[in-house]
Amino acid sequence: AQKVTQAQTEISVVEKEDVTLDCVYETRDTTYYLFWYKQPPSGELVFLIRRNSFDEQNEISGRYSWNFQKSTSSFNFTITASQVVDSAVYFCALSLRVDSSYKLIFGSGTRLLVRP
Amino acid sequence: EAQVTQNPRYLITVTGKKLTVTCSQNMNHEYMSWYRQDPGLGLRQIYYSMNVEVTDKGDVPEGYKVSRKEKRNFPLILESPSPNQTSLYFCASWGLDYNQPQHFGDGTRLSIL
C-alpha cells in the first residue's frame, strides 16, 4: 500500500517554541519523492521542499529543517523558534511512478497553531 | 511572474448544471494535475496530465473530466455536479526537473446545492 500518515491532527505551541511535524510514508518503490507544503489561513498551497529517495541529506532553510530517514520511512519537519506567521496546515506528500502514471499522495495534514 | 491561475475562485451552483473550472500555467510545465481538498482527507488527486493529449486518472476521478489540448491549459469539467463534489479544488503544475518546485493555483471553492 502507498500511504502518507500525519498522525498529529493539530499542534498548539507558544511562540518561540520549537515544533516537529511528523510524516511517515509507505511505499515499496525505491524511487520516489517527498514533499512538504504549507497552507496558511488564506488557503493557498505553498511548496516548501522536495526530496528524492536517494538523497537522505537533511536540509535546513532558515528556521525550517527536514529530517529524512529511509530506515524509518519518515520525513519530519521542524520549525525552530516558531512564530505566529507559522500558523497553518502543513501537508506531507509522496510522489511516485505507477506504470506510466505519476501519482501524488498527500497526508491528511497537521494544523499548527502558534500562540503569541 | 510564474503563475497557476484558476477560475473561478468561488462558485455556488445547483445539482446537474454543467460547470468548468479553468486552469492555466505560464511556466511551460509538462505536468499538470487537479486535486480536491476535504476536511480530514488532505488533498486527493482527481486527474493529471503528463503532456498535451496525455491524461490519466488519479484517486478520485468519478464525476470529473479533463482535457489537455494545449500545454498551458488543463480545465476540470463537472458534467453533472452533485453535492458530494462540494469541495476546495486545486490545480498544480510542475516540470520534469525534480529540483523545480510544484506550483499550485489559489484554489476554487465549489458549492453544489
mmCIF file of C-alpha atoms in Angstrom:
data_model
loop_
_atom_site.group_PDB
_atom_site.id
_atom_site.type_symbol
_atom_site.label_atom_id
_atom_site.label_comp_id
_atom_site.label_asym_id
_atom_site.label_seq_id
_atom_site.Cartn_x
_atom_site.Cartn_y
_atom_site.Cartn_z
ATOM 1 C CA ALA A 1 0.000 0.000 0.000
ATOM 2 C CA GLN A 2 1.133 3.539 -0.679
ATOM 3 C CA LYS A 3 0.222 5.916 2.035
ATOM 4 C CA VAL A 4 1.263 9.037 3.938
ATOM 5 C CA THR A 5 0.415 9.343 7.608
ATOM 6 C CA GLN A 6 0.474 12.568 9.562
ATOM 7 C CA ALA A 7 -0.620 11.342 12.949
ATOM 8 C CA GLN A 8 -0.721 14.784 14.545
ATOM 9 C CA THR A 9 -4.016 16.345 13.593
ATOM 10 C CA GLU A 10 -3.412 19.545 15.489
ATOM 11 C CA ILE A 11 -0.484 21.022 17.420
ATOM 12 C CA SER A 12 -0.555 24.136 19.551
ATOM 13 C CA VAL A 13 2.636 25.823 20.742
ATOM 14 C CA VAL A 14 3.640 29.145 22.209
ATOM 15 C CA GLU A 15 5.702 31.475 20.086
ATOM 16 C CA LYS A 16 9.463 30.764 20.116
ATOM 17 C CA GLU A 17 8.979 27.090 20.921
ATOM 18 C CA ASP A 18 10.438 24.508 18.555
ATOM 19 C CA VAL A 19 7.942 22.156 16.969
ATOM 20 C CA THR A 20 8.302 18.980 14.895
ATOM 21 C CA LEU A 21 5.671 17.782 12.485
ATOM 22 C CA ASP A 22 5.792 14.062 11.823
ATOM 23 C CA CYS A 23 5.367 12.353 8.473
ATOM 24 C CA VAL A 24 5.542 8.619 7.893
ATOM 25 C CA TYR A 25 5.145 7.166 4.431
ATOM 26 C CA GLU A 26 4.654 3.718 2.946
ATOM 27 C CA THR A 27 5.819 2.542 -0.439
ATOM 28 C CA ARG A 28 7.665 -0.412 -1.895
ATOM 29 C CA ASP A 29 9.147 1.719 -4.635
ATOM 30 C CA THR A 30 12.829 2.527 -4.453
ATOM 31 C CA THR A 31 12.419 5.762 -6.417
ATOM 32 C CA TYR A 32 10.049 8.367 -5.051
ATOM 33 C CA TYR A 33 9.865 11.985 -3.993
ATOM 34 C CA LEU A 34 8.704 13.513 -0.738
ATOM 35 C CA PHE A 35 7.240 16.982 -0.280
ATOM 36 C CA TRP A 36 6.095 19.396 2.356
ATOM 37 C CA TYR A 37 3.511 22.097 1.689
ATOM 38 C CA LYS A 38 2.156 24.883 3.839
ATOM 39 C CA GLN A 39 -1.465 26.059 3.659
ATOM 40 C CA PRO A 40 -1.907 29.341 5.559
ATOM 41 C CA PRO A 41 -5.380 30.552 6.610
ATOM 42 C CA SER A 42 -5.718 32.343 3.265
ATOM 43 C CA GLY A 43 -5.963 28.905 1.668
ATOM 44 C CA GLU A 44 -3.242 28.774 -0.958
ATOM 45 C CA LEU A 45 -0.695 25.946 -1.013
ATOM 46 C CA VAL A 46 2.923 26.905 -0.664
ATOM 47 C CA PHE A 47 5.648 24.479 -1.715
ATOM 48 C CA LEU A 48 8.325 24.126 0.964
ATOM 49 C CA ILE A 49 10.632 21.293 -0.033
ATOM 50 C CA ARG A 50 11.047 18.287 -2.336
ATOM 51 C CA ARG A 51 13.456 15.391 -1.708
ATOM 52 C CA ASN A 52 14.161 12.310 -3.770
ATOM 53 C CA SER A 53 14.524 8.877 -2.249
ATOM 54 C CA PHE A 54 18.247 8.698 -2.939
ATOM 55 C CA ASP A 55 19.111 11.865 -1.094
ATOM 56 C CA GLU A 56 18.930 11.388 2.657
ATOM 57 C CA GLN A 57 20.829 14.537 3.427
ATOM 58 C CA ASN A 58 18.985 16.642 5.927
ATOM 59 C CA GLU A 59 18.183 20.171 4.918
ATOM 60 C CA ILE A 60 17.964 23.461 6.740
ATOM 61 C CA SER A 61 16.392 26.608 5.398
ATOM 62 C CA GLY A 62 16.333 29.395 7.932
ATOM 63 C CA ARG A 63 14.127 28.279 10.823
ATOM 64 C CA TYR A 64 12.926 25.229 8.876
ATOM 65 C CA SER A 65 14.686 21.880 8.825
ATOM 66 C CA TRP A 66 13.813 18.480 7.462
ATOM 67 C CA ASN A 67 14.955 15.074 8.653
ATOM 68 C CA PHE A 68 14.612 12.300 6.052
ATOM 69 C CA GLN A 69 15.205 8.769 7.355
ATOM 70 C CA LYS A 70 14.590 5.895 4.971
ATOM 71 C CA SER A 71 15.161 3.348 7.730
ATOM 72 C CA THR A 72 12.019 4.546 9.484
ATOM 73 C CA SER A 73 10.207 5.831 6.367
ATOM 74 C CA SER A 74 9.927 9.248 7.911
ATOM 75 C CA PHE A 75 10.319 12.780 6.639
ATOM 76 C CA ASN A 76 9.844 15.040 9.630
ATOM 77 C CA PHE A 77 9.707 18.803 9.567
ATOM 78 C CA THR A 78 10.969 21.010 12.390
ATOM 79 C CA ILE A 79 10.299 24.694 12.886
ATOM 80 C CA THR A 80 12.749 26.343 15.247
ATOM 81 C CA ALA A 81 11.681 29.359 17.285
ATOM 82 C CA SER A 82 8.144 29.260 15.916
ATOM 83 C CA GLN A 83 6.320 32.464 15.039
ATOM 84 C CA VAL A 84 2.644 33.330 14.793
ATOM 85 C CA VAL A 85 3.013 33.503 10.995
ATOM 86 C CA ASP A 86 3.874 29.799 11.015
ATOM 87 C CA SER A 87 0.261 29.028 11.943
ATOM 88 C CA ALA A 88 -1.057 26.964 9.044
ATOM 89 C CA VAL A 89 -1.940 23.474 7.928
ATOM 90 C CA TYR A 90 1.109 21.532 6.795
ATOM 91 C CA PHE A 91 0.890 18.664 4.344
ATOM 92 C CA CYS A 92 3.401 15.947 3.659
ATOM 93 C CA ALA A 93 3.141 14.202 0.275
ATOM 94 C CA LEU A 94 4.646 11.224 -1.533
ATOM 95 C CA SER A 95 5.166 11.148 -5.293
ATOM 96 C CA LEU A 96 5.910 8.020 -7.252
ATOM 97 C CA ARG A 97 5.508 6.378 -10.644
ATOM 98 C CA VAL A 98 2.835 3.754 -11.125
ATOM 99 C CA ASP A 99 3.231 2.084 -14.565
ATOM 100 C CA SER A 100 3.295 5.081 -16.896
ATOM 101 C CA SER A 101 1.368 7.130 -14.374
ATOM 102 C CA TYR A 102 2.518 9.712 -11.904
ATOM 103 C CA LYS A 103 0.830 9.662 -8.528
ATOM 104 C CA LEU A 104 0.945 12.204 -5.719
ATOM 105 C CA ILE A 105 -0.377 11.106 -2.343
ATOM 106 C CA PHE A 106 -0.971 13.625 0.426
ATOM 107 C CA GLY A 107 -1.213 13.078 4.143
ATOM 108 C CA SER A 108 -4.266 14.421 5.921
ATOM 109 C CA GLY A 109 -2.360 17.444 7.203
ATOM 110 C CA THR A 110 -1.303 18.822 10.574
ATOM 111 C CA ARG A 111 -2.811 22.073 11.764
ATOM 112 C CA LEU A 112 -0.214 24.132 13.630
ATOM 113 C CA LEU A 113 -1.325 26.952 15.869
ATOM 114 C CA VAL A 114 1.375 29.231 17.217
ATOM 115 C CA ARG A 115 0.068 31.382 20.073
ATOM 116 C CA PRO A 116 1.674 34.719 20.931
ATOM 117 C CA GLU B 1 5.750 36.027 -12.722
ATOM 118 C CA ALA B 2 5.399 32.228 -12.552
ATOM 119 C CA GLN B 3 1.751 31.504 -12.014
ATOM 120 C CA VAL B 4 -1.005 28.928 -11.998
ATOM 121 C CA THR B 5 -4.331 30.664 -12.478
ATOM 122 C CA GLN B 6 -7.643 29.063 -11.613
ATOM 123 C CA ASN B 7 -11.071 30.458 -12.317
ATOM 124 C CA PRO B 8 -13.495 30.941 -10.766
ATOM 125 C CA ARG B 9 -12.253 31.265 -7.180
ATOM 126 C CA TYR B 10 -15.715 30.640 -5.769
ATOM 127 C CA LEU B 11 -18.828 29.116 -7.292
ATOM 128 C CA ILE B 12 -22.194 28.157 -5.905
ATOM 129 C CA THR B 13 -24.346 26.199 -8.288
ATOM 130 C CA VAL B 14 -27.054 23.554 -8.384
ATOM 131 C CA THR B 15 -27.043 19.826 -8.942
ATOM 132 C CA GLY B 16 -26.821 18.798 -12.574
ATOM 133 C CA LYS B 17 -25.709 22.098 -14.063
ATOM 134 C CA LYS B 18 -22.509 21.522 -16.025
ATOM 135 C CA LEU B 19 -19.548 23.606 -14.980
ATOM 136 C CA THR B 20 -15.912 24.066 -15.930
ATOM 137 C CA VAL B 21 -13.075 25.248 -13.731
ATOM 138 C CA THR B 22 -10.227 26.591 -15.797
ATOM 139 C CA CYS B 23 -6.540 26.244 -15.010
ATOM 140 C CA SER B 24 -3.714 27.919 -16.854
ATOM 141 C CA GLN B 25 0.054 27.974 -16.219
ATOM 142 C CA ASN B 26 2.713 30.195 -17.754
ATOM 143 C CA MET B 27 5.803 28.128 -16.937
ATOM 144 C CA ASN B 28 5.723 25.720 -19.880
ATOM 145 C CA HIS B 29 5.367 22.845 -17.415
ATOM 146 C CA GLU B 30 4.804 19.346 -18.720
ATOM 147 C CA TYR B 31 2.831 18.056 -15.751
ATOM 148 C CA MET B 32 -0.491 19.378 -14.529
ATOM 149 C CA SER B 33 -2.905 17.960 -12.019
ATOM 150 C CA TRP B 34 -6.204 18.554 -10.243
ATOM 151 C CA TYR B 35 -6.813 17.851 -6.560
ATOM 152 C CA ARG B 36 -9.721 18.178 -4.225
ATOM 153 C CA GLN B 37 -9.291 19.003 -0.572
ATOM 154 C CA ASP B 38 -11.779 17.781 2.004
ATOM 155 C CA PRO B 39 -11.564 18.060 5.820
ATOM 156 C CA GLY B 40 -9.630 15.192 7.380
ATOM 157 C CA LEU B 41 -8.713 13.714 3.988
ATOM 158 C CA GLY B 42 -5.966 16.025 2.809
ATOM 159 C CA LEU B 43 -5.681 16.510 -0.924
ATOM 160 C CA ARG B 44 -6.671 13.751 -3.283
ATOM 161 C CA GLN B 45 -5.637 13.617 -6.898
ATOM 162 C CA ILE B 46 -8.507 13.700 -9.387
ATOM 163 C CA TYR B 47 -6.729 13.667 -12.746
ATOM 164 C CA TYR B 48 -3.311 14.552 -14.003
ATOM 165 C CA SER B 49 -1.640 15.134 -17.340
ATOM 166 C CA MET B 50 1.927 14.390 -18.402
ATOM 167 C CA ASN B 51 1.720 16.479 -21.542
ATOM 168 C CA VAL B 52 -0.621 17.605 -24.321
ATOM 169 C CA GLU B 53 -3.282 14.994 -25.061
ATOM 170 C CA VAL B 54 -1.921 12.716 -22.294
ATOM 171 C CA THR B 55 -4.134 12.460 -19.228
ATOM 172 C CA ASP B 56 -4.751 9.811 -16.611
ATOM 173 C CA LYS B 57 -6.971 9.172 -13.619
ATOM 174 C CA GLY B 58 -5.923 9.913 -10.088
ATOM 175 C CA ASP B 59 -7.542 8.517 -6.961
ATOM 176 C CA VAL B 60 -10.979 10.110 -7.232
ATOM 177 C CA PRO B 61 -11.825 10.638 -10.921
ATOM 178 C CA GLU B 62 -15.531 9.717 -10.780
ATOM 179 C CA GLY B 63 -17.761 12.551 -11.900
ATOM 180 C CA TYR B 64 -14.960 14.591 -13.455
ATOM 181 C CA LYS B 65 -13.461 15.061 -16.901
ATOM 182 C CA VAL B 66 -10.346 16.856 -18.045
ATOM 183 C CA SER B 67 -8.669 17.767 -21.296
ATOM 184 C CA ARG B 68 -5.202 18.933 -22.266
ATOM 185 C CA LYS B 69 -5.398 20.386 -25.759
ATOM 186 C CA GLU B 70 -2.715 22.962 -25.082
ATOM 187 C CA LYS B 71 0.257 22.730 -22.778
ATOM 188 C CA ARG B 72 -0.751 25.721 -20.675
ATOM 189 C CA ASN B 73 -4.404 24.812 -20.017
ATOM 190 C CA PHE B 74 -5.955 21.972 -18.062
ATOM 191 C CA PRO B 75 -9.674 22.541 -17.436
ATOM 192 C CA LEU B 76 -11.684 20.456 -14.978
ATOM 193 C CA ILE B 77 -15.209 19.649 -16.133
ATOM 194 C CA LEU B 78 -18.117 18.539 -13.985
ATOM 195 C CA GLU B 79 -20.732 17.336 -16.449
ATOM 196 C CA SER B 80 -23.457 16.769 -13.876
ATOM 197 C CA PRO B 81 -22.308 18.093 -10.500
ATOM 198 C CA SER B 82 -23.647 16.572 -7.322
ATOM 199 C CA PRO B 83 -23.492 17.772 -3.694
ATOM 200 C CA ASN B 84 -20.680 15.315 -2.857
ATOM 201 C CA GLN B 85 -18.464 17.292 -5.209
ATOM 202 C CA THR B 86 -18.670 20.307 -2.921
ATOM 203 C CA SER B 87 -15.028 20.861 -2.088
ATOM 204 C CA LEU B 88 -11.942 23.019 -2.432
ATOM 205 C CA TYR B 89 -10.144 22.321 -5.716
ATOM 206 C CA PHE B 90 -6.526 22.967 -6.591
ATOM 207 C CA CYS B 91 -4.728 22.878 -9.884
ATOM 208 C CA ALA B 92 -0.956 22.328 -9.923
ATOM 209 C CA SER B 93 1.818 22.256 -12.480
ATOM 210 C CA TRP B 94 5.420 21.157 -12.408
ATOM 211 C CA GLY B 95 8.279 20.474 -14.782
ATOM 212 C CA LEU B 96 10.468 17.439 -15.459
ATOM 213 C CA ASP B 97 13.364 18.615 -13.322
ATOM 214 C CA TYR B 98 12.746 17.423 -9.798
ATOM 215 C CA ASN B 99 14.526 20.441 -8.384
ATOM 216 C CA GLN B 100 11.777 22.680 -9.693
ATOM 217 C CA PRO B 101 9.023 23.357 -7.191
ATOM 218 C CA GLN B 102 5.435 22.428 -7.849
ATOM 219 C CA HIS B 103 3.159 25.395 -8.306
ATOM 220 C CA PHE B 104 -0.435 25.448 -7.109
ATOM 221 C CA GLY B 105 -3.260 27.732 -8.065
ATOM 222 C CA ASP B 106 -5.037 29.662 -5.303
ATOM 223 C CA GLY B 107 -7.909 27.187 -5.173
ATOM 224 C CA THR B 108 -11.534 27.119 -6.268
ATOM 225 C CA ARG B 109 -14.228 26.654 -3.662
ATOM 226 C CA LEU B 110 -17.212 24.874 -5.211
ATOM 227 C CA SER B 111 -20.570 24.501 -3.504
ATOM 228 C CA ILE B 112 -23.091 22.249 -5.212
ATOM 229 C CA LEU B 113 -26.603 22.637 -3.793
#
